[in-house]
Coordinates of C-alpha atoms in Angstrom, one line a residue:
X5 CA 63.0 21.4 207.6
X6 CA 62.5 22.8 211.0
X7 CA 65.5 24.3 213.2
X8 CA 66.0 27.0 216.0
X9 CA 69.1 28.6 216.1
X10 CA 70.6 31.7 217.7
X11 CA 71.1 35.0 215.6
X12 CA 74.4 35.4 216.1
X13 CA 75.5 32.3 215.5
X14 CA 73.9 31.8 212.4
X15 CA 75.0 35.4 211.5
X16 CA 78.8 34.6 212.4
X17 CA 79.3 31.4 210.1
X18 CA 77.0 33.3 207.2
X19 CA 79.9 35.9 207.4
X20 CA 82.3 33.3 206.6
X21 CA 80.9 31.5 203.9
X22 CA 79.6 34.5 202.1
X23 CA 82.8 35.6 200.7
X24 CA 82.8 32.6 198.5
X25 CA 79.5 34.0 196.9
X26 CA 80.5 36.4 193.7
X27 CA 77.0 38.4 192.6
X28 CA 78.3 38.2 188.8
X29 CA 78.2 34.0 188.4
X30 CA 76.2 32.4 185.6
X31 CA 74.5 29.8 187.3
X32 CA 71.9 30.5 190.0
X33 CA 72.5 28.0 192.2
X34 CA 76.2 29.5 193.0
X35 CA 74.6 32.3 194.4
X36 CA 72.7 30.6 196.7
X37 CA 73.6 29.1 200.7
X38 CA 73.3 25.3 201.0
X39 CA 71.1 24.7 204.4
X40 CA 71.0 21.1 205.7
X41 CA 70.0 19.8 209.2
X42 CA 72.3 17.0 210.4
X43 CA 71.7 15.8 213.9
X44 CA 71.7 19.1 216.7
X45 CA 73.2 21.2 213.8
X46 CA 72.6 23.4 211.2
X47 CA 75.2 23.0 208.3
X48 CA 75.4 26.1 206.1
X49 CA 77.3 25.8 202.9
X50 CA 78.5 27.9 199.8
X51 CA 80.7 27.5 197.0
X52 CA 82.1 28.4 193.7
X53 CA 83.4 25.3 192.1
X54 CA 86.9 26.0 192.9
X55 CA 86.5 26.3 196.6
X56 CA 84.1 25.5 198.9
X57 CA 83.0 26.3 202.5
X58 CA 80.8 24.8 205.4
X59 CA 79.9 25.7 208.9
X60 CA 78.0 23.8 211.2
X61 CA 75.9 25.8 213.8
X62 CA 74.4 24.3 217.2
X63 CA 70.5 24.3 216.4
X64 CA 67.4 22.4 217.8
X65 CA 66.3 20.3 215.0
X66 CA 62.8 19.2 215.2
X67 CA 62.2 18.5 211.4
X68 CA 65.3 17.5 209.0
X69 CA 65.7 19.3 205.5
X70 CA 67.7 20.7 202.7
X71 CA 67.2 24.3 201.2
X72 CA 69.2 27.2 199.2
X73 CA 68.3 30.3 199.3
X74 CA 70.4 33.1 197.8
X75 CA 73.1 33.6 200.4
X76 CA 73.9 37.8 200.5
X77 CA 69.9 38.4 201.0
X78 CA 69.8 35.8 203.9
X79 CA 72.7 37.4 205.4
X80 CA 71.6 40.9 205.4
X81 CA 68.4 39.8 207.1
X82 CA 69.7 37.9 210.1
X83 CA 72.3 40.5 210.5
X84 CA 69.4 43.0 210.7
X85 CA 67.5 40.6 213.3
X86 CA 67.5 41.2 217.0
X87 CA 69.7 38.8 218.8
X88 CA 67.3 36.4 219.8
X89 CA 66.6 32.8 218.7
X90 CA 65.5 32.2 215.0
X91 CA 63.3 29.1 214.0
X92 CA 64.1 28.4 210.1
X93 CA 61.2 26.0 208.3
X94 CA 60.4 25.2 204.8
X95 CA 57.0 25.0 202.8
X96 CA 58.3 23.9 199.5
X97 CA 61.5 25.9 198.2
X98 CA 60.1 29.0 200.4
X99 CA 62.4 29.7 203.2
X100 CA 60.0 31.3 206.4
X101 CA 62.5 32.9 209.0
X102 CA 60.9 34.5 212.4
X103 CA 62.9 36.0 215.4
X104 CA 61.1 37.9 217.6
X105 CA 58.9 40.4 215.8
X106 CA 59.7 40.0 212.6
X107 CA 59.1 37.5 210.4
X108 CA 60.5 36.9 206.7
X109 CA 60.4 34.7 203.2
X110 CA 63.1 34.0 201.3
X111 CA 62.5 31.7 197.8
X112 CA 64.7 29.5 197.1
X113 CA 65.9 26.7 195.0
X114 CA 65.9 22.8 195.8
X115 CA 68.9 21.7 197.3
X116 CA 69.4 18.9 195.1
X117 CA 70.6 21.6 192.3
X118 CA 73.5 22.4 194.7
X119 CA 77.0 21.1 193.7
X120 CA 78.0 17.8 195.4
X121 CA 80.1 19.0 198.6
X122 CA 83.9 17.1 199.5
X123 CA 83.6 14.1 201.9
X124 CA 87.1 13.1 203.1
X125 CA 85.9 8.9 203.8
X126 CA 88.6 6.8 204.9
X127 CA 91.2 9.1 203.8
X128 CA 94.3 9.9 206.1
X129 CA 94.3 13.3 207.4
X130 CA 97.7 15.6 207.7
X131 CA 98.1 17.3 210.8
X132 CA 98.9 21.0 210.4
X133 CA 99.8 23.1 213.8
X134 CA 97.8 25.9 214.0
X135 CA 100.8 27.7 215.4
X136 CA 102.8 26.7 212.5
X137 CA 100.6 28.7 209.9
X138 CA 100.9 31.1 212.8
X139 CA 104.4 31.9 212.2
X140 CA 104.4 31.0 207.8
X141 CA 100.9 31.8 206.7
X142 CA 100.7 36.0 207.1
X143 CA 104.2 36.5 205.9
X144 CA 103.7 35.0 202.7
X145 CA 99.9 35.6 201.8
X146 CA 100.9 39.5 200.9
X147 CA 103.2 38.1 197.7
X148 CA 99.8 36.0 196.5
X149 CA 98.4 37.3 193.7
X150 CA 95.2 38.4 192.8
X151 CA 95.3 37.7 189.1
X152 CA 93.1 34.8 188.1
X153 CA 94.5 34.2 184.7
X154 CA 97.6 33.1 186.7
X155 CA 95.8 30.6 188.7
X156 CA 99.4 29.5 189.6
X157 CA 100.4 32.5 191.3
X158 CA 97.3 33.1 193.5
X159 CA 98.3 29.8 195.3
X160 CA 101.0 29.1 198.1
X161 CA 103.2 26.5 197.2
X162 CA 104.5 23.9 199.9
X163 CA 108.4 22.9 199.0
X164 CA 109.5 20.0 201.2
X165 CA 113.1 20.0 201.7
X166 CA 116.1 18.1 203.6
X167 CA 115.2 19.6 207.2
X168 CA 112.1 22.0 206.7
X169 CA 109.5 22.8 204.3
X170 CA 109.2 25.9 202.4
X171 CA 106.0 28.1 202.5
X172 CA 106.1 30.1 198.9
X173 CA 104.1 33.0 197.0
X174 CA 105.0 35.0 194.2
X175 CA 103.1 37.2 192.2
X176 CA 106.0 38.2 189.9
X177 CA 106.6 41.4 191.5
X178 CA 108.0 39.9 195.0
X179 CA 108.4 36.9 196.7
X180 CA 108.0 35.4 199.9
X181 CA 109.7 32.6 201.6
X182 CA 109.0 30.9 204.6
X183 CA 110.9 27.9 206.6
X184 CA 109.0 26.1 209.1
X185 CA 109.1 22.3 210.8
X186 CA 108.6 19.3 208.4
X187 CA 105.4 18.4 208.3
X188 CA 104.9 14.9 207.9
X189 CA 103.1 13.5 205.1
X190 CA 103.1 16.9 203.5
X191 CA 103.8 16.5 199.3
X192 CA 106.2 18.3 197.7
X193 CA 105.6 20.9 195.3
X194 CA 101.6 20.9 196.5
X195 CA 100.6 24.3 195.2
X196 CA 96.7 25.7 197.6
X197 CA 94.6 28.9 197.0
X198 CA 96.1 31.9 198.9
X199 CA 92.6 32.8 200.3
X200 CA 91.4 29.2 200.7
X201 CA 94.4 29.2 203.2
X202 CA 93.4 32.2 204.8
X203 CA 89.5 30.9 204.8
X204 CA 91.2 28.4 206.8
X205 CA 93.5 30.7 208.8
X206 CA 90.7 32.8 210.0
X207 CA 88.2 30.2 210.9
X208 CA 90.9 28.2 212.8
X209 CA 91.4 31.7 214.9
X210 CA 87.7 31.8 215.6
X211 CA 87.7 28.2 216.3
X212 CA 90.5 28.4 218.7
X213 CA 91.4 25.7 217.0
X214 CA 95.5 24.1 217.6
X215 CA 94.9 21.3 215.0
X216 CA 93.8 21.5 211.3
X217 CA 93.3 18.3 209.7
X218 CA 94.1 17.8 205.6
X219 CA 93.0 15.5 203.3
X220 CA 94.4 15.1 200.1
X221 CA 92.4 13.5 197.6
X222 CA 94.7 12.3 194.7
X223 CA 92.2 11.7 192.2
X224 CA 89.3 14.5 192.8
X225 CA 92.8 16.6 192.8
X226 CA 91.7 18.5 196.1
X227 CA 92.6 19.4 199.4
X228 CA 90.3 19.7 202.3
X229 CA 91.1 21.2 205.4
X230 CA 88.9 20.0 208.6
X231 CA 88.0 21.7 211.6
X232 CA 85.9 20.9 214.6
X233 CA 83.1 23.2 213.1
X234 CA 84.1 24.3 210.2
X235 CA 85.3 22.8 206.6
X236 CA 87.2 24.3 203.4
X237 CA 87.8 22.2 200.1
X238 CA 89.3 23.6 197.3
X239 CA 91.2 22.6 194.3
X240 CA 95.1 21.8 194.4
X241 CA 96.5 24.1 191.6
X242 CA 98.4 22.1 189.1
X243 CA 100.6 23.6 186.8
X244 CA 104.9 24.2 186.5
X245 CA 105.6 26.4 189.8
X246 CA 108.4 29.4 188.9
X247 CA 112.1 28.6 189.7
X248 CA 112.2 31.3 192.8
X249 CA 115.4 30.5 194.0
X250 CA 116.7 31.2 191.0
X251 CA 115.7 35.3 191.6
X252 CA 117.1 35.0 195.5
X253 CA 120.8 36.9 195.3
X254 CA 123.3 35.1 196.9
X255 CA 125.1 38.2 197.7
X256 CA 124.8 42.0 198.2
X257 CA 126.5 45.1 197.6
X258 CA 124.7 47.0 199.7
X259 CA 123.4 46.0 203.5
X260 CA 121.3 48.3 205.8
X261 CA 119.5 47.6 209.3
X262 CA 116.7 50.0 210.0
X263 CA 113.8 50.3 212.3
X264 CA 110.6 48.9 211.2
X265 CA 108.7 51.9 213.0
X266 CA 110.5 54.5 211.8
X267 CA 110.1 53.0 207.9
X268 CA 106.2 52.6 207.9
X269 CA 105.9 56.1 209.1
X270 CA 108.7 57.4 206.7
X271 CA 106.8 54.9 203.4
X272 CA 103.0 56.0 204.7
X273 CA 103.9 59.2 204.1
X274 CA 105.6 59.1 200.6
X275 CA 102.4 57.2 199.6
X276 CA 100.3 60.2 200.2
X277 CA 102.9 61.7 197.3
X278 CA 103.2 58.2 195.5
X279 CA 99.9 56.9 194.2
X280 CA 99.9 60.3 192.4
X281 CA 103.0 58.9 190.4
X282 CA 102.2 55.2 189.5
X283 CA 103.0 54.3 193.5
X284 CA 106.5 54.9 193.3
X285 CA 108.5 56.3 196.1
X286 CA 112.4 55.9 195.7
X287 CA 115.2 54.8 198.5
X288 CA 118.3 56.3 198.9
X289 CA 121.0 54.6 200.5
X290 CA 123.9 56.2 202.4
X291 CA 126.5 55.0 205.6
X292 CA 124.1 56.6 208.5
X293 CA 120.5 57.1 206.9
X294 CA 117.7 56.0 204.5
X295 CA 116.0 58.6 202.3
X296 CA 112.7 57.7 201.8
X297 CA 110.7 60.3 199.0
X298 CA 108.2 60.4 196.5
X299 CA 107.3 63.2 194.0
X300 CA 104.1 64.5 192.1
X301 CA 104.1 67.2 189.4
X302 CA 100.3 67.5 190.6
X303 CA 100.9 67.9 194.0
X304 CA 104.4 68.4 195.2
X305 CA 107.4 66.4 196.5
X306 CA 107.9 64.8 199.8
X307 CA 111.5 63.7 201.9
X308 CA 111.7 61.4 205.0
X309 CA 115.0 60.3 206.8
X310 CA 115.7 57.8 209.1
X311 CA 118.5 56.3 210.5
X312 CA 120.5 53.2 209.5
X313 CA 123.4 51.3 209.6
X314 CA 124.9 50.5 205.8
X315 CA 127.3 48.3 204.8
X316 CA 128.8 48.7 201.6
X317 CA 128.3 51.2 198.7
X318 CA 125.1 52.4 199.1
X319 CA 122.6 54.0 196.5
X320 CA 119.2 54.7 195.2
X321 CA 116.4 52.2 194.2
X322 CA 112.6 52.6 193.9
X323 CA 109.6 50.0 195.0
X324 CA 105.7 50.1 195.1
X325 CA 105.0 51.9 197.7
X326 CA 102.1 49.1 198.6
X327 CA 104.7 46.4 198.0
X328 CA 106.7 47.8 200.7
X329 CA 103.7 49.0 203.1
X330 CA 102.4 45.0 202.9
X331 CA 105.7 44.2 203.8
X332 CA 106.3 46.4 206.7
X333 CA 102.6 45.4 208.1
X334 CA 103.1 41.8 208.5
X335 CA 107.0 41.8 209.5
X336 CA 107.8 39.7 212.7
X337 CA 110.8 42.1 214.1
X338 CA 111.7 45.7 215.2
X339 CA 114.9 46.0 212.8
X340 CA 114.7 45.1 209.5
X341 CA 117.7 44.3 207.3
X342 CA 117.7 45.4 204.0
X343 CA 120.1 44.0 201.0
X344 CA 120.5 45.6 197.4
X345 CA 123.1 45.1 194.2
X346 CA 122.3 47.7 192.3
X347 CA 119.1 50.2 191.2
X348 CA 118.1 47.0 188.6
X349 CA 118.3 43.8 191.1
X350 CA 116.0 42.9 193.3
X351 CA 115.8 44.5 197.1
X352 CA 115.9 41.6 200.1
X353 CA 114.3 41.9 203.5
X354 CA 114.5 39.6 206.1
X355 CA 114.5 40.1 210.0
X356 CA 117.9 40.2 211.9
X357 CA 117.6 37.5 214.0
X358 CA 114.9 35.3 211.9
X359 CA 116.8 33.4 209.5
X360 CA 113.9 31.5 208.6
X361 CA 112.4 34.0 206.4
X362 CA 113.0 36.1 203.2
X363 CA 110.8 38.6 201.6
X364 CA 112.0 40.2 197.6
X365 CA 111.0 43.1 196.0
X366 CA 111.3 44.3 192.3
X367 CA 112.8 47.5 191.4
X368 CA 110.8 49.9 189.6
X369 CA 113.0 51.2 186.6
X370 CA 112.7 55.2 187.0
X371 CA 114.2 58.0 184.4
X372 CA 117.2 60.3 185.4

């Protein structure tokens, strides 16, 4: 293999397909980047069985080829080249890199070790608009989890229903719950990889991209998502999805509009106080104003108020104080409303003027 490619080409798509690559894997060979010359590109893959990634990168091919060489080291040196043109050839499963000055050798492993990588053939694609993930994808990723022996719940579930489909996370601590535009073709109850759909989300950004094309394969139970330039395949998640509507209130006793502005400043404060306490800061509810607080016998105790407008009877509750800061990062409008039953039920927030989406909260149960 022979190729000349730009540094910083070669250095953006090696950020991207890095993250797949975890330093504590069994095999080798998961470790390692897949580099493969296809005609006037370089296509640079990783992956770790669950999900994988490619990225094809303009290049001058003079000599086709296959090679993997471990992925982090190859990154760290072309981020550490000059930004000039690199020429990548093989002698054997030796890796020879030169830009400019410097000139570098990376061993590798034959390519032919490297797990078989999705084709999507003569399947029919899905059309996803980017600006629909625009609008879904963000406001549910935060309720994703991050526990891998609940394989469920670090996946987004996609709920087709009468007149929209339903973008869903849950990590059992709070939900998320997204309307947007059918999507035709879309299956119901498909359940995708929080951060393969993010993989996605961010590479579609860099792309520019307004389409994403998916293909679902059936019976290699996988979904691939197709750019121009870029490719992620991962693994539907199978498994019983949790009843979530079943946990969404249908009424309140308690309803409060607040300004999002005023509540991050009033929460990233308590947190200084908070993650001294197991990250709990407390709400209290009244007619005109929101008490926001959180207490440390190590350090001290700290009060915010802000102003609201409450409907109802008011009262106190407590949240993670990351649960709510997650929230309040990602949320689409100015005033949020906030909806309670009780210190023990679950806290709702959804914008004022969006109906289309829903975000829960679990109380923490606090003494006295």
């Amino acid at each position: 293999m022979k190729a000349t490619i730009l540094q910083e080409n070669l250095n953006k798509s090696l950020s991207f397909v890095t993250k797949l690559v975890s330093s504590r894997t069994q095999l080798p060979i998961l470790s390692n980047v897949l580099l493969e010359t296809e005609s006037g590109y370089l296509k640079v893959s990783t992956t770790n069985l669950e999900t994988s990634m490619s990225f094809w990168v303009g290049a001058s091919v003079e000599e086709t080829g296959a090679i993997t060489v471990p992925a982090k080291l190859l990154s760290e040196i072309v981020a550490s080249f000059s930004h000039e043109k690199i020429i990548l050839s093989t002698d054997g499963f030796n890796l020879k890199l030169i830009c400019g000055d410097s000139e570098s050798t990376l061993s590798g492993i034959d390519a032919k070790e490297f797990p078989p990588l999705p084709q999507t053939g003569q399947q029919k694609s899905i059309i996803l608009d980017k600006h629909v993930l625009d609008n879904g994808l963000p406001f549910v990723l935060i309720s994703a989890s991050q526990d891998e022996s609940r394989p469920l719940l670090t996946g987004i579930k996609f709920a087709a229903k009468e007149e929209h489909l339903e973008m869903v996370a849950t990590d059992g601590y709070r939900l998320s719950v997204k309307e947007l535009p059918q999507i035709k073709g879309m299956e119901e109850g498909l359940v995708i990889s929080a951060k393969a759909m993010a993989d996605v989300f961010r590479l579609a950004i860099e792309e520019k991209a307004e389409n994403i094309a998916l293909y679902i394969s059936k019976d290699k139970n996988q979904a691939v998502f197709k750019l121009e330039k870029a490719m992620v395949a991962t693994r539907i998640i199978e498994g019983e999805y949790p009843v979530y509507a079943k946990i969404i209130p249908s009424t309140f006793t308690t309803k409060s509009i607040f300004n999002k502005e005023e509540m991050i400043r009033a929460v990233k404060l308590a947190s200084v106080y908070a993650r001294e306490a197991a990250n709990i800061l407390k709400f209290k509810v009244t007619k005109e104003t929101i008490t926001i607080s959180a207490s440390s016998a190590q350090i001290g105790e700290n009060k915010t108020t802000i102003s609201a407008k409450t409907q109802g009877e008011g009262g106190e509750i407590a949240f993670n104080a990351r649960f709510l800061s997650d929230l309040l990062n990602v949320f689409p409008e100015e005033d949020v409303v906030f909806e309670m039953n009780g210190n023990l039920s679950p806290g709702v927030f959804h914008p004022q003027k969006d109906e289309t989406y829903l975000h829960i909260i679990m109380p923490v149960r606090i003494q006295g």
